[in-house]
Short mmCIF file of C-alpha atoms in Angstrom, two decimals:
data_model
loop_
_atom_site.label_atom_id
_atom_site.label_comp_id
_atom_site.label_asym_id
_atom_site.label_seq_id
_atom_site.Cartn_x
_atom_site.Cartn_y
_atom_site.Cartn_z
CA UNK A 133 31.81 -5.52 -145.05
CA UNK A 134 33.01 -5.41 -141.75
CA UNK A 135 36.32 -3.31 -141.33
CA UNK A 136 38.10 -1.13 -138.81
CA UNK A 137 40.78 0.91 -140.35
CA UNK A 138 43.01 -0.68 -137.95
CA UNK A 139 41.06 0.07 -135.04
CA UNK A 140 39.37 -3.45 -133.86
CA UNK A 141 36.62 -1.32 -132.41
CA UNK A 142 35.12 -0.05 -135.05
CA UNK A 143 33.52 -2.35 -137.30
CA UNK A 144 31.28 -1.57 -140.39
CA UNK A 145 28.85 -4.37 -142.72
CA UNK A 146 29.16 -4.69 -145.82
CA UNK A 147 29.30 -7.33 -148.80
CA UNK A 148 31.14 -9.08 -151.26
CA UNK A 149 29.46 -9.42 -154.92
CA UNK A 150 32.46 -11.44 -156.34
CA UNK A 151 35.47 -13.40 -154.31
CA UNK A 152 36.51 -14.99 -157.50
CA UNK A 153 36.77 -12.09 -159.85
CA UNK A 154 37.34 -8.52 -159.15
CA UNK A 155 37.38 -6.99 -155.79
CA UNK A 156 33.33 -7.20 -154.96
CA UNK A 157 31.35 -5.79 -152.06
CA UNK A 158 27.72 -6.76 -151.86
CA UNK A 159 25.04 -6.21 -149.32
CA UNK A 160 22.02 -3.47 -149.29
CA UNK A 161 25.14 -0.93 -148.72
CA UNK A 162 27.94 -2.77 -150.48
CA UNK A 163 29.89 -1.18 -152.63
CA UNK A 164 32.12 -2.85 -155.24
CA UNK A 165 30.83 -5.41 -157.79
CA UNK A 166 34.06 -5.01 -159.69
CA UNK A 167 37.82 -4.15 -159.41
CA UNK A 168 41.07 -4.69 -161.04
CA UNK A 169 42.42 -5.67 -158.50
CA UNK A 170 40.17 -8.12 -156.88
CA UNK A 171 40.14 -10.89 -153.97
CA UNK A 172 39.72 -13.78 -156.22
CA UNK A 173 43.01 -12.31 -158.29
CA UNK A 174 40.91 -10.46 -155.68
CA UNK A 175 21.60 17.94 -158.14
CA UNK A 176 23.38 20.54 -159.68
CA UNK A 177 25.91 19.97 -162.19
CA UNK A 178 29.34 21.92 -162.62
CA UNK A 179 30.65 23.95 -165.65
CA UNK A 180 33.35 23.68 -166.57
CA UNK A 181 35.86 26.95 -166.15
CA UNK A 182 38.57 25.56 -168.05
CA UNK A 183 39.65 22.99 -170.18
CA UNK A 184 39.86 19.47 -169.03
CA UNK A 185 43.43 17.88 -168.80
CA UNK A 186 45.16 16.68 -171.48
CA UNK A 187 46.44 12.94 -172.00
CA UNK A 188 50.05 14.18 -170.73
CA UNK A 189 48.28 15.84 -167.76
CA UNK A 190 46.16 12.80 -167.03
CA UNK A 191 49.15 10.32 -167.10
CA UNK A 192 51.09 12.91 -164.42
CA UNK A 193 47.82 13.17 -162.03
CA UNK A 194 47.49 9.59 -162.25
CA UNK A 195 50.53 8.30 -162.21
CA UNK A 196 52.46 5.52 -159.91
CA UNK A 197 52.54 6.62 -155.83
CA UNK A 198 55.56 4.88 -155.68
CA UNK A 199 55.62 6.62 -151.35
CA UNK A 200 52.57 4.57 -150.14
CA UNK A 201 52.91 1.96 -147.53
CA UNK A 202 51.70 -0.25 -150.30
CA UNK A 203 52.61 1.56 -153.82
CA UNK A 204 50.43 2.72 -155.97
CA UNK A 205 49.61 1.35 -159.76
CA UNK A 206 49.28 3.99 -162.25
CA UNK A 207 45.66 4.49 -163.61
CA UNK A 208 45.34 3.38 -167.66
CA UNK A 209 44.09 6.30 -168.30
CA UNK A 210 42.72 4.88 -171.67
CA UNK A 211 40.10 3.36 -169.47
CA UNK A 212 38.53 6.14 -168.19
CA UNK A 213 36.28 8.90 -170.35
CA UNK A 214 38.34 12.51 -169.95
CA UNK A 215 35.30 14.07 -168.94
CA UNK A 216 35.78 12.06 -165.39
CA UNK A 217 39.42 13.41 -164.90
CA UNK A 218 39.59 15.62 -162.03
CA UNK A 219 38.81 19.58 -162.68
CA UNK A 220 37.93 22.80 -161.28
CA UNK A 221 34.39 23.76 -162.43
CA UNK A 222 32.17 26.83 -161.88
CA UNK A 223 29.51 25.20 -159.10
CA UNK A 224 26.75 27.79 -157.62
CA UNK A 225 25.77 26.65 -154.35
CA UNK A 226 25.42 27.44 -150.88
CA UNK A 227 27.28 25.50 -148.55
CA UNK A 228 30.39 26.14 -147.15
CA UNK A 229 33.77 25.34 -149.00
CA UNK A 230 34.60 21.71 -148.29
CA UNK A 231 31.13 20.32 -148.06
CA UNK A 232 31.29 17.11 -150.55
CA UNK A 233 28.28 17.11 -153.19
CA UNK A 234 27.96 13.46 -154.61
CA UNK A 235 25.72 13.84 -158.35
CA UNK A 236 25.01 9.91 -158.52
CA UNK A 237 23.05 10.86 -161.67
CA UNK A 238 26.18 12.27 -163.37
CA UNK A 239 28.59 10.25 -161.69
CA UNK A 240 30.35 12.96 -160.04
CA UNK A 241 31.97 13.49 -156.87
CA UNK A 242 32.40 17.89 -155.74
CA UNK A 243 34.24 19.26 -153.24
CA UNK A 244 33.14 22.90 -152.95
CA UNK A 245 36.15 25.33 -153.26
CA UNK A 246 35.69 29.19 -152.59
CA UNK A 247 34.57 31.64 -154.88
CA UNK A 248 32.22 29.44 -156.33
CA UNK A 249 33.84 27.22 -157.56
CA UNK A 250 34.45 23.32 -156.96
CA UNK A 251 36.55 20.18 -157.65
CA UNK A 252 35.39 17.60 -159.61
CA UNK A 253 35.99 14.21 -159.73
CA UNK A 254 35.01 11.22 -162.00
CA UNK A 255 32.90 8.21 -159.35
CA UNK A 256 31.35 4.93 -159.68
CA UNK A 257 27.60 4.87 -157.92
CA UNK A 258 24.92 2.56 -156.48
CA UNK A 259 23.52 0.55 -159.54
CA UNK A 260 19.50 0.92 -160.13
CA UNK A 261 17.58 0.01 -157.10
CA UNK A 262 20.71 0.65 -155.00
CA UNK A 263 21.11 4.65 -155.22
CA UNK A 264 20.28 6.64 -152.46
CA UNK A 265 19.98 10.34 -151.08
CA UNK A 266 20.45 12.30 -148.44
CA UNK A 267 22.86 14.63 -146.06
CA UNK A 268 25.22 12.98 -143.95
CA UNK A 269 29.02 13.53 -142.70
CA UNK A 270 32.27 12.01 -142.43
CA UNK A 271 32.29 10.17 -139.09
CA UNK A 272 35.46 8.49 -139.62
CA UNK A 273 38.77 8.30 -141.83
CA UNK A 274 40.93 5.32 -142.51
CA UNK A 275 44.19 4.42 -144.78
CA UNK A 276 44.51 0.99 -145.63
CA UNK A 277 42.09 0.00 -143.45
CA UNK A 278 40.87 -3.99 -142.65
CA UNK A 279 38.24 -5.80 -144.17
CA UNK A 280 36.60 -8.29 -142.84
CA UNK A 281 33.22 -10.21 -144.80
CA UNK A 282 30.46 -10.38 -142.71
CA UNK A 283 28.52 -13.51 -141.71
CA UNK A 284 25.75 -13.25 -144.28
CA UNK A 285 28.50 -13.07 -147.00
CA UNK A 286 30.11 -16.29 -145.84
CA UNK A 287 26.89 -18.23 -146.07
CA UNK A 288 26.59 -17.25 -149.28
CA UNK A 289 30.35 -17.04 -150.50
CA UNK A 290 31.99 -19.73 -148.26
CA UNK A 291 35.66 -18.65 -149.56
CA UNK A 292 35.14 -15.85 -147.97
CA UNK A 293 35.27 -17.58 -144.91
CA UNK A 294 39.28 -16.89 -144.53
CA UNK A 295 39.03 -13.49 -144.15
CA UNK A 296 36.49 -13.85 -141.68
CA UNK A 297 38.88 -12.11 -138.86
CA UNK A 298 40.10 -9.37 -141.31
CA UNK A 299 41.84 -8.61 -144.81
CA UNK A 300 44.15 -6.72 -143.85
CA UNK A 301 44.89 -3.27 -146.00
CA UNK A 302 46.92 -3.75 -149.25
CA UNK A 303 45.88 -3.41 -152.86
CA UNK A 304 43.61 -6.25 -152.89
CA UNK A 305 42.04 -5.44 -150.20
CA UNK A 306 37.83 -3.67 -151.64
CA UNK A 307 38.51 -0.67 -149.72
CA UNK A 308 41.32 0.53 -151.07
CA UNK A 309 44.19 2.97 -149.94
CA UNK A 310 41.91 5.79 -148.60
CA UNK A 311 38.41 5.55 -147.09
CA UNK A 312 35.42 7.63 -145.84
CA UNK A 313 32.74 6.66 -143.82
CA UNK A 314 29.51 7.89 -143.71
CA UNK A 315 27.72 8.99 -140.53
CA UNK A 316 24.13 10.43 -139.60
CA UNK A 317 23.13 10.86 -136.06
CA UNK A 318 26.23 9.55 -134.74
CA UNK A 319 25.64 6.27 -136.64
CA UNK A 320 27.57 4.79 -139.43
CA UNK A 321 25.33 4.01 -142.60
CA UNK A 322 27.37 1.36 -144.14
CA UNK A 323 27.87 3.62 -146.97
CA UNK A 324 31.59 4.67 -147.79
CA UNK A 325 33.63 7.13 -150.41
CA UNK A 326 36.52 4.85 -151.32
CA UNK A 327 39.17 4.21 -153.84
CA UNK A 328 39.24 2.19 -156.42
CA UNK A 329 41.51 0.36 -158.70
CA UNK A 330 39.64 0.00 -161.41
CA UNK A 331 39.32 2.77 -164.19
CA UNK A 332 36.67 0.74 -165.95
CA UNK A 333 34.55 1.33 -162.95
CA UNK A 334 34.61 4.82 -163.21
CA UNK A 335 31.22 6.34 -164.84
CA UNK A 336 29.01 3.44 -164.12
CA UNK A 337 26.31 2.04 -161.58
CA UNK A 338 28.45 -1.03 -160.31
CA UNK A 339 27.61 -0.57 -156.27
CA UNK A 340 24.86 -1.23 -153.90
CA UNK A 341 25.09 2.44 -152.45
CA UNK A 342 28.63 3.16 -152.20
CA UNK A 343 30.84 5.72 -154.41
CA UNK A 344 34.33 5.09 -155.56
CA UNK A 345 36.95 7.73 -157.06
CA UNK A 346 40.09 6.44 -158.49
CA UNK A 347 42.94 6.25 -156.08
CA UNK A 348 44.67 9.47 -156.94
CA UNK A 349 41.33 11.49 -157.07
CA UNK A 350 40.28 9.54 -153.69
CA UNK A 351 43.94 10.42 -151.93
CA UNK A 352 43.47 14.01 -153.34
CA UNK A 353 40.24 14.50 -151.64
CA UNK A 354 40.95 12.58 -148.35
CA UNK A 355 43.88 14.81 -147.49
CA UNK A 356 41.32 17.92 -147.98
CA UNK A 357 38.59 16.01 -145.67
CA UNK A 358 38.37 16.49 -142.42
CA UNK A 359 36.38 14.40 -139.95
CA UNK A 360 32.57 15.70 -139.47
CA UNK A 361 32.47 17.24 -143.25
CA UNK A 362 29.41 17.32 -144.22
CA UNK A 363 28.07 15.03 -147.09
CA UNK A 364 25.41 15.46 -149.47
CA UNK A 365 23.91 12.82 -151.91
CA UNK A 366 21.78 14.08 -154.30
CA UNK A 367 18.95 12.22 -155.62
CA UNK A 368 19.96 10.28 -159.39
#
């Protein structure tokens, strides 16, 4: 997709996997074959230090953001496995507090806290033949940013065609409240961290390349983010 955070300079390609179900990004980089809110209705792993949250917990964490420009859904927390609700966990590594660790393999998502620790949080992932590896950093930040489809989408997907100047942000837009793009030598990849909608996402290989946290978890780790972190993907 093509989308600019507002900004009509900055434009990013992506695609759309499925305009008449849930929210669906497709191309080599795409992210999102499926949402609950869609456009047609539209390698090291952590241990754990403490118990995961509890039901109660869960339904707090991810609860309605009722504050947003556009408020927030709560998660059904039913949908998603406990062992992807966000935690602290023991991780052992060397880079500096803040780096992001993506575990495509485990479908995990670390930010690395001091004293060895790290939070985790629950992701979707490329699907096989998708995945991919590698360092990179956060070149840029957006809330609610635009979407636009880009042209090889609308061959394919001609109703995509009215959003070919820009979706603008909202909850069916496929990138979400919160985004983070992905940057190596000064270039954008076309791969993102974004937020997702959809609990039933969370766990899988749904994307070509991309990795989705829910909302909350993707809010949480945005406001801790700073433009230039770095960003490693490790291989699945």
């Amino acid at each position: 997709m093509i989308m600019d955070g507002g900004n009509t300079d900055a434009g990013e390609t992506e695609e759309s996997a499925s305009l008449g179900r849930r929210v669906g990004l497709l191309s080599r980089r795409s992210f999102l074959v499926g949402s609950s809110v869609g456009l047609g209705t539209l390698g090291l792993a952590g241990c754990a230090t403490s118990s995961g949250m509890s039901l109660a917990e869960a339904a707090k964490v991810y609860g309605p953001v009722s504050d947003e420009k556009f408020p927030i859904p709560a998660v059904d927390i039913t949908k998603v496995d406990p062992k992807y609700y966000r935690r602290t966990v023991r991780y052992d590594t060397k880079e500096a507090p803040g780096t992001i660790i993506v575990d495509p393999g485990n479908y995990y998502v670390y930010r690395i806290e001091d004293d060895g620790n790290a939070t985790r949080y629950g992701a979707n992932v490329g699907r096989d033949g998708f995945r991919w590896s590698g360092d990179a950093y956060v070149g840029r930040k957006a809330e609610w940013p635009t979407w636009t489809p880009p042209k090889e989408m609308i061959r394919r997907q001609p109703e995509a065609a009215k959003y070919a100047r820009g979706m603008p942000g909202g909850l069916g837009n496929p990138l979400g409240a919160r985004t983070l793009y992905l940057y190596q030598n000064g270039a954008y990849t076309l791969y993102t961290i974004y937020a997702s909608l959809d609990a039933e996402s969370i766990g899988k290989g749904i994307t070509s390349g991309c990795v989705g946290l829910l909302t909350q978890d993707m809010m949480h780790l945005y406001d801790r983010t700073p433009v230039k972190t770095k960003v490693i993907v490790l291989p699945a």
